Amino acid sequence: MPGGPKQENIDLLCRVWGAYVGEVFRRHVDGEWINWEDQFGKAIAFESGGVKLFPYDKVRKRLTIGPEHNLKDYYAVFRDQMSLDE
């Protein structure tokens, strides 16, 4: 990561790649970006067919925790869930 794993760099990458991942989802299914709030706080989420995703958070986990939070697998699970709902 250019500049090292500073919090500001991680935040920027989460916004950029989270938006990209969410837009890939949005372009493949009928869904929308939403502002989500619950007992844990506020977040930007993507919702389609009652399924809510948090791509910014997933990217953060991939960057800070590691490859077990694979984005390709994340999309595959989402795609499978949407197929079951059709």
Coordinates of N, CA, C and O in Angstrom, one line a residue:
M1 N 0.8 -1.2 0.0 CA 0.0 0.0 0.0 C 0.9 1.2 0.0 O 1.7 1.4 0.9
P2 N 0.8 2.1 -1.0 CA 1.6 3.3 -1.0 C 1.4 4.1 0.2 O 0.3 4.4 0.6
G3 N 2.5 4.5 0.9 CA 2.4 5.3 2.1 C 2.2 4.5 3.3 O 2.1 5.0 4.4
G4 N 2.1 3.2 3.1 CA 2.0 2.3 4.3 C 0.5 2.1 4.7 O -0.4 2.8 4.3
P5 N 0.3 1.2 5.7 CA -1.1 0.9 6.1 C -1.6 2.0 7.2 O -2.1 1.6 8.2
K6 N -1.4 3.2 6.9 CA -2.0 4.3 7.8 C -3.5 4.3 7.7 O -4.1 3.9 6.6
Q7 N -4.1 4.7 8.7 CA -5.6 4.7 8.8 C -6.2 5.5 7.6 O -7.2 5.1 7.0
E8 N -5.6 6.7 7.3 CA -6.2 7.5 6.2 C -6.1 6.8 4.9 O -6.9 6.9 4.0
N9 N -5.0 6.0 4.7 CA -4.9 5.2 3.4 C -5.9 4.1 3.3 O -6.5 3.8 2.3
I10 N -6.1 3.4 4.5 CA -7.1 2.3 4.5 C -8.5 2.9 4.3 O -9.2 2.3 3.5
D11 N -8.8 4.0 4.9 CA -10.1 4.6 4.7 C -10.3 5.0 3.2 O -11.4 4.7 2.7
L12 N -9.3 5.6 2.6 CA -9.4 5.9 1.2 C -9.7 4.7 0.3 O -10.6 4.7 -0.5
L13 N -8.9 3.7 0.5 CA -9.0 2.5 -0.3 C -10.4 1.8 0.0 O -11.0 1.2 -1.0
C14 N -10.9 1.8 1.2 CA -12.2 1.3 1.5 C -13.3 2.0 0.7 O -14.2 1.4 0.2
R15 N -13.2 3.3 0.6 CA -14.2 4.1 -0.1 C -14.1 3.8 -1.6 O -15.1 3.6 -2.3
V16 N -12.9 3.8 -2.1 CA -12.7 3.6 -3.6 C -13.1 2.2 -4.0 O -14.0 2.0 -4.9
W17 N -12.6 1.2 -3.3 CA -12.9 -0.2 -3.7 C -14.2 -0.6 -3.3 O -14.9 -1.4 -3.9
G18 N -14.7 -0.1 -2.1 CA -16.1 -0.4 -1.7 C -17.1 0.1 -2.7 O -18.1 -0.6 -3.0
A19 N -16.9 1.3 -3.2 CA -17.8 1.8 -4.2 C -17.8 1.0 -5.5 O -18.8 0.7 -6.1
Y20 N -16.6 0.6 -5.9 CA -16.4 -0.2 -7.1 C -17.2 -1.5 -6.9 O -18.0 -1.9 -7.8
V21 N -16.9 -2.2 -5.8 CA -17.6 -3.5 -5.6 C -19.1 -3.4 -5.6 O -19.8 -4.1 -6.2
G22 N -19.6 -2.4 -4.9 CA -21.0 -2.1 -4.8 C -21.6 -1.8 -6.2 O -22.7 -2.2 -6.5
E23 N -20.9 -1.0 -7.0 CA -21.4 -0.7 -8.3 C -21.4 -2.0 -9.2 O -22.3 -2.1 -10.1
V24 N -20.4 -2.9 -9.1 CA -20.5 -4.1 -9.8 C -21.8 -4.9 -9.5 O -22.5 -5.4 -10.3
F25 N -22.1 -4.9 -8.2 CA -23.3 -5.6 -7.7 C -24.5 -4.9 -8.3 O -25.4 -5.5 -8.9
R26 N -24.5 -3.6 -8.2 CA -25.7 -2.8 -8.7 C -25.9 -3.0 -10.2 O -27.1 -3.1 -10.6
R27 N -24.9 -3.1 -11.0 CA -25.0 -3.3 -12.4 C -25.5 -4.7 -12.8 O -25.9 -4.9 -13.9
H28 N -25.4 -5.6 -11.9 CA -25.8 -7.0 -12.2 C -27.1 -7.4 -11.7 O -27.7 -8.4 -12.1
V29 N -27.6 -6.6 -10.8 CA -29.0 -6.9 -10.2 C -29.7 -5.6 -10.0 O -29.1 -4.5 -10.0
D30 N -31.0 -5.6 -9.8 CA -31.8 -4.5 -9.5 C -31.6 -4.1 -8.0 O -32.2 -4.8 -7.2
G31 N -30.9 -3.1 -7.7 CA -30.6 -2.7 -6.3 C -30.3 -1.3 -6.2 O -30.2 -0.6 -7.2
E32 N -30.0 -0.9 -5.0 CA -29.7 0.5 -4.7 C -28.8 0.7 -3.5 O -28.8 -0.1 -2.6
W33 N -28.1 1.8 -3.5 CA -27.3 2.2 -2.3 C -28.3 2.8 -1.3 O -29.3 3.5 -1.6
I34 N -28.1 2.5 0.0 CA -28.9 3.0 1.1 C -28.0 3.4 2.2 O -26.9 3.0 2.3
N35 N -28.6 4.3 3.0 CA -27.9 4.7 4.3 C -28.5 3.8 5.3 O -29.8 3.7 5.5
W36 N -27.7 3.1 6.0 CA -28.1 2.1 7.0 C -27.8 2.5 8.4 O -26.7 3.1 8.6
E37 N -28.6 2.3 9.3 CA -28.4 2.7 10.7 C -29.0 1.6 11.6 O -30.1 1.2 11.4
D38 N -28.2 1.1 12.5 CA -28.7 0.2 13.5 C -28.0 0.5 14.9 O -27.3 1.5 15.0
Q39 N -28.1 -0.4 15.8 CA -27.5 -0.2 17.1 C -26.0 -0.1 17.1 O -25.4 0.3 18.0
F40 N -25.4 -0.6 16.0 CA -23.9 -0.5 15.9 C -23.4 0.8 15.2 O -22.2 1.0 15.2
G41 N -24.3 1.5 14.6 CA -23.9 2.8 14.0 C -24.5 2.9 12.6 O -25.4 2.3 12.2
K42 N -23.9 3.9 11.9 CA -24.3 4.2 10.5 C -23.3 3.6 9.5 O -22.1 3.5 9.8
A43 N -23.9 3.3 8.3 CA -23.0 2.7 7.2 C -23.7 3.0 5.9 O -24.9 3.1 5.8
I44 N -22.9 2.9 4.9 CA -23.5 2.9 3.5 C -23.5 1.5 3.1 O -22.6 0.7 3.3
A45 N -24.7 1.1 2.6 CA -24.9 -0.3 2.2 C -25.5 -0.4 0.8 O -26.0 0.6 0.3
F46 N -25.5 -1.6 0.3 CA -26.2 -1.9 -0.9 C -27.3 -2.9 -0.6 O -27.1 -3.9 0.1
E47 N -28.5 -2.6 -1.2 CA -29.6 -3.5 -1.0 C -30.2 -4.0 -2.3 O -30.5 -3.2 -3.2
S48 N -30.5 -5.2 -2.3 CA -31.2 -5.8 -3.5 C -32.0 -7.0 -3.0 O -31.5 -7.9 -2.4
G49 N -33.3 -7.0 -3.3 CA -34.2 -8.1 -3.0 C -34.2 -8.5 -1.5 O -34.3 -9.6 -1.2
G50 N -34.1 -7.5 -0.7 CA -34.1 -7.7 0.8 C -32.7 -8.1 1.3 O -32.5 -8.3 2.5
V51 N -31.7 -8.3 0.4 CA -30.4 -8.7 0.8 C -29.6 -7.4 1.0 O -29.5 -6.6 0.0
K52 N -29.0 -7.2 2.1 CA -28.1 -6.0 2.4 C -26.7 -6.4 2.4 O -26.3 -7.4 3.0
L53 N -25.9 -5.6 1.7 CA -24.4 -5.9 1.7 C -23.7 -4.6 2.1 O -24.2 -3.5 1.9
F54 N -22.5 -4.8 2.7 CA -21.7 -3.7 3.1 C -20.4 -3.8 2.5 O -19.4 -4.2 3.1
P55 N -20.3 -3.4 1.2 CA -19.0 -3.5 0.5 C -17.8 -2.8 1.1 O -16.7 -3.2 1.0
Y56 N -18.1 -1.6 1.7 CA -17.0 -0.8 2.3 C -16.4 -1.6 3.4 O -15.2 -1.7 3.6
D57 N -17.3 -2.2 4.2 CA -16.8 -3.0 5.4 C -16.0 -4.3 4.9 O -15.0 -4.7 5.5
K58 N -16.5 -4.9 3.8 CA -15.9 -6.1 3.3 C -14.5 -5.8 2.8 O -13.5 -6.5 3.1
V59 N -14.3 -4.6 2.1 CA -13.0 -4.2 1.7 C -12.1 -3.9 2.8 O -10.9 -4.3 2.9
R60 N -12.6 -3.3 3.9 CA -11.8 -3.0 5.1 C -11.3 -4.3 5.7 O -10.2 -4.4 6.1
K61 N -12.2 -5.3 5.8 CA -11.8 -6.6 6.4 C -10.7 -7.3 5.5 O -9.8 -7.8 6.0
R62 N -10.9 -7.2 4.2 CA -9.9 -7.7 3.3 C -8.5 -7.1 3.5 O -7.5 -7.7 3.5
L63 N -8.5 -5.7 3.6 CA -7.2 -5.0 3.8 C -6.6 -5.2 5.2 O -5.4 -5.3 5.3
T64 N -7.4 -5.3 6.2 CA -6.9 -5.3 7.6 C -6.8 -6.7 8.2 O -5.9 -6.9 9.0
I65 N -7.6 -7.6 7.7 CA -7.6 -9.0 8.3 C -6.9 -9.9 7.4 O -6.0 -10.7 7.8
G66 N -7.2 -9.9 6.1 CA -6.5 -10.7 5.2 C -7.3 -11.4 4.1 O -8.5 -11.2 3.9
P67 N -6.6 -12.4 3.4 CA -7.2 -13.0 2.2 C -8.4 -13.9 2.5 O -9.2 -14.2 1.6
E68 N -8.7 -14.2 3.8 CA -9.9 -15.0 4.0 C -11.1 -14.2 3.8 O -12.2 -14.8 3.7
H69 N -11.0 -12.9 3.6 CA -12.1 -12.0 3.2 C -12.0 -11.7 1.7 O -12.0 -10.5 1.3
N70 N -12.0 -12.7 0.9 CA -11.8 -12.7 -0.5 C -13.1 -12.0 -1.2 O -14.2 -12.4 -0.9
L71 N -12.8 -11.0 -2.0 CA -13.9 -10.2 -2.6 C -14.6 -11.1 -3.7 O -15.8 -10.9 -4.0
K72 N -13.8 -11.9 -4.4 CA -14.4 -12.8 -5.4 C -15.4 -13.7 -4.8 O -16.5 -13.9 -5.3
D73 N -15.1 -14.3 -3.6 CA -16.0 -15.2 -2.9 C -17.2 -14.4 -2.4 O -18.3 -14.9 -2.4
Y74 N -17.0 -13.2 -2.0 CA -18.1 -12.3 -1.5 C -19.1 -12.1 -2.6 O -20.3 -12.3 -2.4
Y75 N -18.6 -11.8 -3.8 CA -19.6 -11.7 -4.9 C -20.3 -13.0 -5.3 O -21.5 -13.0 -5.5
A76 N -19.6 -14.1 -5.2 CA -20.1 -15.4 -5.6 C -21.3 -15.7 -4.6 O -22.3 -16.2 -5.0
V77 N -21.1 -15.5 -3.3 CA -22.1 -15.7 -2.3 C -23.3 -14.8 -2.6 O -24.5 -15.3 -2.6
F78 N -23.1 -13.6 -2.9 CA -24.2 -12.6 -3.2 C -24.9 -13.1 -4.4 O -26.2 -13.2 -4.4
R79 N -24.2 -13.5 -5.5 CA -24.9 -13.9 -6.7 C -25.7 -15.2 -6.4 O -26.8 -15.3 -6.9
D80 N -25.2 -16.1 -5.6 CA -25.9 -17.3 -5.3 C -27.2 -17.0 -4.5 O -28.3 -17.6 -4.7
Q81 N -27.1 -16.0 -3.6 CA -28.3 -15.6 -2.8 C -29.3 -15.0 -3.7 O -30.5 -15.3 -3.5
M82 N -28.9 -14.2 -4.6 CA -29.9 -13.6 -5.5 C -30.5 -14.6 -6.5 O -31.7 -14.5 -6.8
S83 N -29.8 -15.6 -6.9 CA -30.3 -16.7 -7.7 C -31.4 -17.4 -7.0 O -32.4 -17.9 -7.5
L84 N -31.2 -17.7 -5.7 CA -32.2 -18.4 -4.9 C -33.5 -17.6 -4.7 O -34.5 -18.2 -4.5
D85 N -33.3 -16.3 -4.7 CA -34.5 -15.5 -4.4 C -35.4 -15.3 -5.7 O -36.5 -14.8 -5.6
E86 N -34.9 -15.6 -6.8 CA -35.6 -15.4 -8.1 C -36.7 -16.4 -8.3 O -36.7 -17.5 -7.9

